[in-house]
Amino acid sequence: MSTSFYTPVEDIPRIHQRVRNVYRSGKLKSIEYRREQIAQVGYLLKDNEQRFIDAMLTDLGRPAQETIFFDFAAVYIDVKTAYDNVAKWTKPERATFNLNFFVMNPRLRPEPKGVVLAIAPFNAPVFMLLGPLIGAIAGGNAVVLKPSEQSPGVAKLFAELVPKYLDQDLFHVINGGIPETTRVLELPWDHIIYTGNGRVARIISAAAAKHLTPTTLELGGKNPVVIDPKCDVELAARRILWGRTCNAGQVCLAPEYVLLPESFQDTFVQALKDVYRSFYPHGPKDSDSFCRIVTEAHTARIKDLIDRTKGTVVFGGDADVAERYVAPTVVKDVRPDDPLMEGEIFGPVLLLVPVKDVDEALEIINSKDHPLAIYAFSSDQAFLDKVFDNTESGAAVANEVVISIGVPGLPMGGVGASGHGYFTGKHMFDEFTHLRVSLNNPGWVDKIAFGFRFPPYKPEKEKQLRALSPSLPPRPSEKKHTSMIGSCI
């Protein structure tokens, strides 16, 4: 792969300093200018849709419809939401009324953090770069964008288009691999947002910690599905197989493994076979509806996992490393200690893990890191409640997979090893702003209310001091307190 479009390492500190200097000029204090730049992000994409479709076909072998679904729609939603609401989001808020302090006019004002570094992945290279950019602009920040070097066609497009559509002083693209990214991370930023894997996230977190830089990390994970055998099996099979094979499984919210009763496994396998044939009637390898793996190295990694499994391959299982192809694959009778269960596969391989009951399913889920999403298929609300109330994840989704990120008002974000912080909409604006508190206390207040704080301290002032503290809620009864302790033990 050519690296001629990479940013020279020696230019990176100059870019960083230039962006910081222009940010300090206050250019983005204007809400109208923010709205103008947000709109320009939308037209950067709209005017060049076909070029991005072609680039992702080259980089990922991705069908156009998947690019429109995963990358374009989400960006347009964020553009529209931020453009329409940024004036409201940035308005100061009054603090909760308190009789002791209301005359001081206490307020909270969202203010920008400063200069943001956004590091995007290869699998949704447009949305995962432009989404944070929109949120950061809405918050009044300058941004340096680092596209993934593993999607070079898209990275080159961003390097060309960002300076054409956006303020060239406030928004820059840095392209490159490990040396360039290492140099970028040596510099102080006011916020870093990264989407990718846990290994790289630890490197980024360590670099950020040196400057006490806050981070947003979206790290995916091994997302489980719990199936009630009384569910609509055809619907579950169709949605789950789609979620596992779209973008060739390279989706952070994709379902990875299905926990289902052993007696129901063959029924579900047959439903998956039927869906597979309807998706790819002439086979997936020559289908224009199936993507490719991003690199030969990733392809070889997935192939090795399939080769080492102790489960039974139901269909698929073949891979062509040179063509970056891994067939849609279902493996049944997978045990929790199988090589395929070790970490996130990030490929089109769906695992069926038989369990004796839902309690065993929950034990398996809770024995692993918290995933980005947990899915459950059932028409029984008690079943869904049991799954979701006894697990932890970024999202808890019933009878659907993947698409929660596209629902306006629902952010994407993980917990624990699946990351922290939020993507999309108002929640992303909040990531890139801090609440600056303010109050303005008139001088006369000291004469009638707050003069007690000044020395010399006298006993008669204590009553006024105590008046600042509210009364406590009723004390819990000793009997009730003892009962609660006993139930926990």
Coordinates of C-alpha atoms in Angstrom, one line a residue:
M1 CA 0.0 0.0 0.0
S2 CA 1.3 3.4 -1.0
T3 CA 2.1 5.8 1.9
S4 CA 2.7 8.8 -0.3
F5 CA -0.4 10.6 1.1
Y6 CA 0.8 10.3 4.7
T7 CA 1.4 13.5 6.5
P8 CA 5.1 14.2 7.1
V9 CA 5.9 13.5 10.7
E10 CA 7.8 16.8 11.0
D11 CA 4.6 18.7 10.0
I12 CA 2.5 17.3 12.7
P13 CA 3.6 19.7 15.6
R14 CA 3.1 22.7 13.3
I15 CA -0.4 21.6 12.4
H16 CA -1.2 21.1 16.1
Q17 CA 0.1 24.6 17.0
R18 CA -1.7 26.3 14.1
V19 CA -5.0 24.8 15.1
R20 CA -4.5 25.7 18.7
N21 CA -3.6 29.3 17.9
V22 CA -6.7 29.7 15.7
Y23 CA -9.0 28.1 18.3
R24 CA -7.8 30.7 20.8
S25 CA -8.8 33.5 18.5
G26 CA -12.5 32.7 19.3
K27 CA -13.6 32.1 15.8
L28 CA -16.0 29.4 16.8
K29 CA -17.7 31.4 19.6
S30 CA -20.2 32.4 16.9
I31 CA -23.1 29.9 16.9
E32 CA -24.0 30.9 13.3
Y33 CA -20.5 30.1 12.2
R34 CA -20.7 26.7 13.9
R35 CA -24.0 26.0 12.1
E36 CA -22.4 27.0 8.8
Q37 CA -19.5 24.6 9.4
I38 CA -21.9 21.8 10.4
A39 CA -23.9 22.3 7.2
Q40 CA -20.7 22.2 5.2
V41 CA -19.9 18.7 6.7
G42 CA -23.2 17.5 5.3
Y43 CA -22.4 18.9 1.9
L44 CA -18.9 17.5 1.9
L45 CA -20.5 14.1 2.0
K46 CA -23.6 14.9 -0.1
D47 CA -21.6 16.3 -3.0
N48 CA -19.2 13.4 -3.0
E49 CA -21.4 10.4 -2.2
Q50 CA -20.3 8.4 -5.3
R51 CA -16.7 9.0 -4.6
F52 CA -17.0 7.7 -1.1
I53 CA -19.0 4.7 -2.3
D54 CA -16.3 4.0 -4.8
A55 CA -13.5 4.4 -2.2
M56 CA -15.2 2.0 0.2
L57 CA -15.8 -0.5 -2.6
T58 CA -12.0 -0.4 -3.1
D59 CA -11.1 -0.4 0.6
L60 CA -13.6 -2.9 1.8
G61 CA -15.3 -4.4 -1.2
R62 CA -18.4 -2.9 0.4
P63 CA -21.8 -2.8 -1.4
A64 CA -23.1 0.7 -2.0
Q65 CA -26.3 0.0 0.0
E66 CA -24.3 -0.8 3.1
T67 CA -22.3 2.4 2.7
I68 CA -25.5 4.4 2.5
F69 CA -26.9 2.6 5.5
F70 CA -24.0 2.6 7.8
D71 CA -22.1 5.7 6.9
F72 CA -24.3 8.2 5.1
A73 CA -27.6 8.1 6.9
A74 CA -26.1 8.4 10.4
V75 CA -24.0 11.5 9.3
Y76 CA -27.0 13.2 7.8
I77 CA -29.0 12.6 11.0
D78 CA -26.2 14.1 13.1
V79 CA -25.9 17.1 10.7
K80 CA -29.6 17.9 10.9
T81 CA -29.8 17.3 14.6
A82 CA -26.8 19.5 15.5
Y83 CA -27.7 22.3 13.0
D84 CA -31.2 22.6 14.3
N85 CA -30.3 22.4 18.0
V86 CA -26.9 23.9 18.6
A87 CA -28.3 27.3 19.6
K88 CA -30.5 25.6 22.2
W89 CA -27.7 23.3 23.4
T90 CA -25.3 26.1 24.0
K91 CA -27.7 28.3 26.0
P92 CA -26.8 28.8 29.7
E93 CA -29.0 26.8 32.1
R94 CA -30.3 28.1 35.4
A95 CA -29.2 26.0 38.4
T96 CA -31.9 24.3 40.4
F97 CA -33.8 26.9 42.5
N98 CA -32.5 27.2 46.1
L99 CA -33.8 30.0 48.4
N100 CA -30.3 30.6 49.8
F101 CA -28.6 31.2 46.5
F102 CA -31.1 32.2 43.8
V103 CA -30.2 35.9 44.1
M104 CA -26.7 35.1 42.9
N105 CA -28.1 33.9 39.6
P106 CA -26.2 30.6 39.5
R107 CA -25.9 29.2 36.0
L108 CA -24.3 26.4 34.0
R109 CA -22.9 27.2 30.6
P110 CA -21.6 24.6 28.1
E111 CA -18.2 25.6 26.8
P112 CA -15.8 24.0 24.3
K113 CA -13.0 21.9 25.6
G114 CA -10.6 23.2 23.0
V115 CA -8.7 21.2 20.3
V116 CA -10.1 17.7 19.7
L117 CA -8.2 14.8 18.2
A118 CA -10.6 12.3 16.4
I119 CA -9.1 8.9 15.5
A120 CA -11.4 6.8 13.3
P121 CA -11.5 3.1 12.4
F122 CA -11.6 1.4 9.0
N123 CA -15.0 -0.3 9.3
A124 CA -17.3 2.8 9.2
P125 CA -14.7 5.3 8.1
V126 CA -17.0 8.1 7.2
F127 CA -19.5 8.1 10.0
M128 CA -16.9 7.4 12.7
L129 CA -14.9 10.4 11.6
L130 CA -17.6 12.9 10.6
G131 CA -19.9 12.1 13.5
P132 CA -17.4 13.2 16.1
L133 CA -16.5 16.2 13.9
I134 CA -20.1 17.4 13.9
G135 CA -20.4 17.0 17.7
A136 CA -17.1 18.8 18.2
I137 CA -18.0 21.7 15.9
A138 CA -21.4 22.1 17.7
G139 CA -19.5 22.4 21.0
G140 CA -17.2 25.1 19.5
N141 CA -14.0 23.0 19.2
A142 CA -11.3 22.9 16.6
V143 CA -10.6 19.4 15.3
V144 CA -7.7 17.4 13.9
L145 CA -9.0 14.3 12.1
K146 CA -7.0 11.0 11.8
P147 CA -8.6 8.6 9.4
S148 CA -7.7 4.9 9.4
E149 CA -4.7 4.1 7.3
Q150 CA -6.4 0.7 6.6
S151 CA -9.0 2.5 4.5
P152 CA -6.6 4.5 2.3
G153 CA -9.2 5.5 -0.4
V154 CA -11.4 7.2 2.2
A155 CA -8.4 8.7 4.0
K156 CA -7.2 10.4 0.8
L157 CA -10.7 11.7 0.1
F158 CA -10.8 13.4 3.5
A159 CA -7.4 14.9 3.0
E160 CA -8.7 16.4 -0.2
L161 CA -12.2 17.5 0.8
V162 CA -11.9 18.8 4.3
P163 CA -9.8 21.9 3.4
K164 CA -12.2 22.5 0.4
Y165 CA -15.4 22.5 2.5
L166 CA -14.4 23.5 6.0
D167 CA -12.4 26.2 7.7
Q168 CA -8.8 25.4 6.8
D169 CA -7.5 27.0 10.0
L170 CA -9.7 25.1 12.4
F171 CA -10.0 21.7 10.9
H172 CA -7.1 19.5 9.6
V173 CA -6.6 15.9 8.4
I174 CA -3.4 14.0 9.4
N175 CA -2.9 10.8 7.5
G176 CA -0.4 8.0 8.4
G177 CA 0.3 4.8 10.2
I178 CA 2.0 4.0 13.5
P179 CA 4.9 6.6 13.3
E180 CA 2.5 9.4 12.5
T181 CA -0.1 8.4 15.1
T182 CA 2.7 8.0 17.7
R183 CA 3.8 11.6 17.0
V184 CA 0.2 12.8 17.2
L185 CA -0.3 11.2 20.6
E186 CA 2.8 12.8 22.0
L187 CA 1.1 16.2 21.7
P188 CA -1.3 17.7 24.3
W189 CA -5.0 17.6 23.2
D190 CA -8.1 18.8 25.0
H191 CA -10.1 15.7 24.2
I192 CA -9.3 12.5 22.2
I193 CA -12.0 10.3 20.7
Y194 CA -11.0 6.9 19.4
T195 CA -13.0 4.0 17.9
G196 CA -11.2 0.7 17.6
N197 CA -9.9 -2.1 19.7
G198 CA -8.9 -2.4 23.3
R199 CA -5.2 -2.9 22.6
V200 CA -4.8 0.4 20.8
A201 CA -7.2 2.1 23.3
R202 CA -4.7 1.3 26.1
I203 CA -1.9 2.9 24.1
I204 CA -4.1 6.0 23.5
S205 CA -5.2 6.1 27.1
A206 CA -1.7 6.0 28.4
A207 CA -0.6 8.8 26.0
A208 CA -3.7 10.9 27.1
A209 CA -2.9 10.3 30.7
K210 CA 0.5 12.1 30.4
H211 CA -1.4 15.3 29.6
L212 CA -4.5 14.5 31.7
T213 CA -6.5 14.5 28.5
P214 CA -10.1 13.3 28.7
T215 CA -11.0 10.5 26.2
T216 CA -14.0 8.9 24.6
L217 CA -13.4 5.3 23.6
E218 CA -15.8 3.1 21.5
L219 CA -14.3 -0.3 21.6
G220 CA -16.9 -2.9 20.6
G221 CA -16.7 -6.2 22.2
K222 CA -18.1 -9.8 22.0
N223 CA -21.8 -9.1 21.8
P224 CA -24.0 -12.0 22.8
V225 CA -27.6 -12.9 21.7
V226 CA -29.9 -14.8 24.1
I227 CA -32.7 -16.7 22.4
D228 CA -36.0 -17.7 23.9
P229 CA -37.0 -20.9 22.0
K230 CA -40.6 -19.5 21.9
C231 CA -39.4 -16.5 19.8
D232 CA -40.2 -15.9 16.1
V233 CA -37.4 -18.1 14.9
E234 CA -37.5 -16.9 11.3
L235 CA -37.3 -13.3 12.3
A236 CA -34.5 -14.0 14.8
A237 CA -32.5 -15.9 12.2
R238 CA -32.9 -13.2 9.5
R239 CA -32.0 -10.3 11.7
I240 CA -29.1 -12.0 13.5
L241 CA -27.5 -13.4 10.3
W242 CA -27.9 -10.0 8.7
G243 CA -26.2 -8.3 11.7
R244 CA -23.4 -10.8 11.5
T245 CA -22.7 -10.7 7.8
C246 CA -23.3 -7.0 6.9
N247 CA -19.9 -5.3 6.3
A248 CA -18.5 -8.8 6.5
G249 CA -19.1 -8.8 10.3
Q250 CA -16.8 -5.8 10.8
V251 CA -19.3 -3.9 12.9
C252 CA -18.7 -3.1 16.5
L253 CA -22.4 -3.7 17.4
A254 CA -22.6 -7.0 15.4
P255 CA -23.9 -10.1 17.3
E256 CA -21.0 -12.5 17.8
Y257 CA -22.4 -15.5 19.6
V258 CA -25.9 -16.9 20.2
L259 CA -26.8 -18.6 23.5
L260 CA -29.7 -21.0 23.0
P261 CA -31.1 -24.2 24.5
E262 CA -29.3 -27.2 23.2
S263 CA -32.7 -28.8 22.2
F264 CA -33.4 -25.7 20.1
Q265 CA -30.1 -25.5 18.3
D266 CA -31.0 -27.7 15.3
T267 CA -34.2 -25.7 14.7
F268 CA -32.3 -22.5 14.7
V269 CA -29.6 -23.9 12.4
Q270 CA -32.3 -24.8 9.8
A271 CA -33.7 -21.3 10.0
L272 CA -30.2 -19.8 9.5
K273 CA -29.7 -22.1 6.5
D274 CA -32.9 -20.9 4.9
V275 CA -32.0 -17.2 5.5
Y276 CA -28.5 -17.8 4.1
R277 CA -29.9 -19.2 0.9
S278 CA -32.2 -16.3 0.5
F279 CA -29.4 -13.8 1.1
Y280 CA -26.9 -15.4 -1.3
P281 CA -28.8 -17.6 -3.8
H282 CA -25.8 -17.9 -6.0
G283 CA -23.2 -18.0 -3.2
P284 CA -21.6 -15.1 -1.2
K285 CA -18.2 -15.0 -2.9
D286 CA -19.5 -13.7 -6.2
S287 CA -22.4 -11.8 -4.6
D288 CA -22.5 -8.0 -5.0
S289 CA -24.2 -8.0 -1.5
F290 CA -21.3 -9.2 0.5
C291 CA -18.2 -7.3 1.7
R292 CA -14.6 -8.2 2.1
I293 CA -12.2 -8.2 5.1
V294 CA -10.1 -5.0 5.4
T295 CA -6.7 -6.7 5.1
E296 CA -5.0 -10.0 4.3
A297 CA -3.7 -10.1 7.8
H298 CA -7.2 -9.8 9.3
T299 CA -8.4 -12.4 6.9
A300 CA -5.7 -14.9 7.9
R301 CA -6.4 -14.2 11.6
I302 CA -10.1 -15.1 11.2
K303 CA -9.3 -18.2 9.1
D304 CA -7.0 -19.4 11.8
L305 CA -9.7 -19.1 14.4
I306 CA -12.1 -21.1 12.2
D307 CA -9.4 -23.8 11.6
R308 CA -8.9 -24.1 15.3
T309 CA -12.5 -24.4 16.5
K310 CA -13.7 -27.5 18.2
G311 CA -17.3 -26.7 17.1
T312 CA -19.0 -27.9 14.0
V313 CA -19.1 -25.7 10.9
V314 CA -22.7 -25.7 9.7
F315 CA -22.0 -23.7 6.5
G316 CA -19.2 -21.4 5.2
G317 CA -15.9 -21.9 6.9
D318 CA -13.9 -21.2 3.7
A319 CA -11.5 -18.3 3.3
D320 CA -9.3 -16.8 0.6
V321 CA -6.6 -14.7 2.2
A322 CA -5.4 -13.2 -1.1
E323 CA -8.9 -11.9 -1.9
R324 CA -9.6 -10.9 1.7
Y325 CA -12.6 -13.2 1.7
V326 CA -14.2 -15.0 4.6
A327 CA -17.4 -16.8 3.8
P328 CA -20.5 -16.2 6.0
T329 CA -20.0 -18.9 8.6
V330 CA -22.1 -20.5 11.3
V331 CA -20.4 -22.8 13.8
K332 CA -22.6 -24.8 16.2
D333 CA -21.8 -26.7 19.4
V334 CA -19.3 -24.0 20.4
R335 CA -18.1 -24.3 24.0
P336 CA -17.3 -21.2 26.2
D337 CA -13.6 -22.1 26.1
D338 CA -13.4 -22.5 22.3
P339 CA -10.7 -20.5 20.4
L340 CA -13.6 -18.7 18.6
M341 CA -14.8 -17.4 22.0
E342 CA -11.5 -15.9 23.1
G343 CA -12.0 -12.4 21.8
E344 CA -13.9 -10.3 19.3
I345 CA -13.8 -12.0 15.9
F346 CA -14.7 -8.9 13.8
G347 CA -15.7 -11.1 10.8
P348 CA -18.7 -12.9 9.4
V349 CA -18.6 -15.9 11.8
L350 CA -21.6 -16.6 14.0
L351 CA -21.2 -18.9 16.9
L352 CA -24.0 -21.0 18.4
V353 CA -23.3 -21.8 22.1
P354 CA -25.8 -24.4 23.5
V355 CA -26.8 -23.9 27.2
K356 CA -29.2 -25.8 29.5
D357 CA -31.1 -22.7 30.5
V358 CA -31.1 -18.9 30.6
D359 CA -29.2 -18.9 33.9
E360 CA -26.3 -20.6 32.3
A361 CA -26.4 -18.1 29.4
L362 CA -26.2 -15.3 31.9
E363 CA -23.2 -16.9 33.7
I364 CA -21.4 -17.1 30.4
I365 CA -22.1 -13.4 29.6
N366 CA -21.1 -12.2 33.0
S367 CA -17.9 -14.2 32.9
K368 CA -16.6 -12.0 30.1
D369 CA -15.9 -8.3 29.7
H370 CA -19.0 -6.1 29.4
P371 CA -20.0 -5.9 25.7
L372 CA -21.1 -3.0 23.7
A373 CA -24.5 -4.6 23.2
I374 CA -26.5 -7.5 24.5
Y375 CA -29.4 -8.8 22.3
A376 CA -32.3 -11.0 23.3
F377 CA -35.1 -12.4 21.1
S378 CA -38.4 -13.2 22.8
S379 CA -42.0 -12.0 23.0
D380 CA -42.0 -12.6 26.7
Q381 CA -41.2 -9.5 28.7
A382 CA -40.2 -11.5 31.8
F383 CA -37.6 -13.3 29.7
L384 CA -36.2 -10.0 28.3
D385 CA -36.2 -8.5 31.8
K386 CA -34.3 -11.4 33.2
V387 CA -31.6 -11.1 30.5
F388 CA -31.2 -7.3 30.7
D389 CA -31.6 -6.9 34.5
N390 CA -28.9 -9.4 35.2
T391 CA -26.2 -8.2 32.8
E392 CA -24.3 -5.1 31.9
S393 CA -23.6 -3.6 28.5
G394 CA -23.7 -0.4 26.5
A395 CA -27.0 -1.3 24.9
A396 CA -29.8 -3.8 25.7
V397 CA -31.8 -4.5 22.6
A398 CA -34.8 -6.8 22.2
N399 CA -35.7 -8.5 18.9
E400 CA -33.2 -6.5 16.8
V401 CA -29.5 -6.1 16.3
V402 CA -27.0 -3.3 15.3
I403 CA -29.5 -0.5 14.3
S404 CA -29.8 1.1 17.7
I405 CA -27.0 3.5 16.7
G406 CA -29.2 5.0 14.0
V407 CA -32.1 5.8 16.2
P408 CA -32.1 9.6 16.9
G409 CA -31.8 10.3 20.6
L410 CA -30.1 7.0 21.4
P411 CA -26.4 7.3 21.8
M412 CA -23.8 4.6 21.2
G413 CA -21.4 4.0 24.1
G414 CA -19.9 1.1 26.0
V415 CA -19.1 0.3 29.6
G416 CA -15.9 -1.2 31.0
A417 CA -13.9 -2.9 28.3
S418 CA -16.3 -1.8 25.6
G419 CA -15.4 1.8 26.2
H420 CA -16.7 5.0 27.7
G421 CA -18.4 8.1 26.5
Y422 CA -21.1 8.5 23.8
F423 CA -21.5 8.9 20.1
T424 CA -24.2 10.8 18.2
G425 CA -26.5 13.8 18.7
K426 CA -26.7 15.8 21.9
H427 CA -24.7 13.2 23.8
M428 CA -21.7 13.8 21.5
F429 CA -22.1 17.5 22.0
D430 CA -21.8 16.9 25.7
E431 CA -18.6 14.8 25.2
F432 CA -16.9 17.9 23.7
T433 CA -18.1 20.5 26.1
H434 CA -17.6 21.1 29.8
L435 CA -20.1 22.9 32.1
R436 CA -18.7 26.2 33.3
V437 CA -20.4 27.3 36.4
S438 CA -21.1 31.0 37.1
L439 CA -22.8 33.2 39.7
N440 CA -22.9 36.9 40.4
N441 CA -23.5 37.8 44.1
P442 CA -24.6 41.3 44.9
G443 CA -22.8 43.1 47.7
W444 CA -26.0 43.6 49.7
V445 CA -26.3 39.8 50.3
D446 CA -23.5 40.0 52.9
K447 CA -25.6 42.4 55.0
I448 CA -28.7 40.2 55.3
A449 CA -27.6 36.7 54.6
F450 CA -24.0 35.7 54.1
G451 CA -22.2 38.0 56.5
F452 CA -21.9 35.0 59.0
R453 CA -19.0 33.5 57.0
F454 CA -16.6 36.3 57.9
P455 CA -14.4 36.3 61.1
P456 CA -14.6 36.8 63.9
Y457 CA -16.7 33.7 64.3
K458 CA -19.4 33.9 67.0
P459 CA -21.9 31.4 68.4
E460 CA -24.9 33.3 67.3
K461 CA -23.8 33.0 63.7
E462 CA -24.1 29.2 63.8
K463 CA -27.8 29.3 63.4
Q464 CA -27.5 31.0 60.0
L465 CA -24.7 28.6 59.0
R466 CA -26.9 25.6 59.9
A467 CA -29.7 27.1 57.8
L468 CA -27.7 26.3 54.6
S469 CA -28.0 22.6 55.3
P470 CA -31.3 20.9 54.3
S471 CA -32.9 18.3 56.7
L472 CA -32.1 14.7 56.1
P473 CA -34.6 12.2 54.8
P474 CA -36.3 9.9 57.4
R475 CA -33.9 7.5 59.1
P476 CA -34.4 3.9 57.9
S477 CA -35.9 1.7 60.6
E478 CA -33.5 -0.7 62.3
K479 CA -35.7 -3.7 61.4
K480 CA -35.8 -2.8 57.7
H481 CA -32.1 -2.1 57.6
T482 CA -31.3 -5.5 59.2
S483 CA -33.6 -7.2 56.7
M484 CA -31.9 -5.6 53.7
I485 CA -28.5 -6.7 55.0
G486 CA -29.7 -10.2 55.5
S487 CA -31.1 -10.4 51.9
C488 CA -27.7 -9.3 50.5
I489 CA -25.9 -12.0 52.4

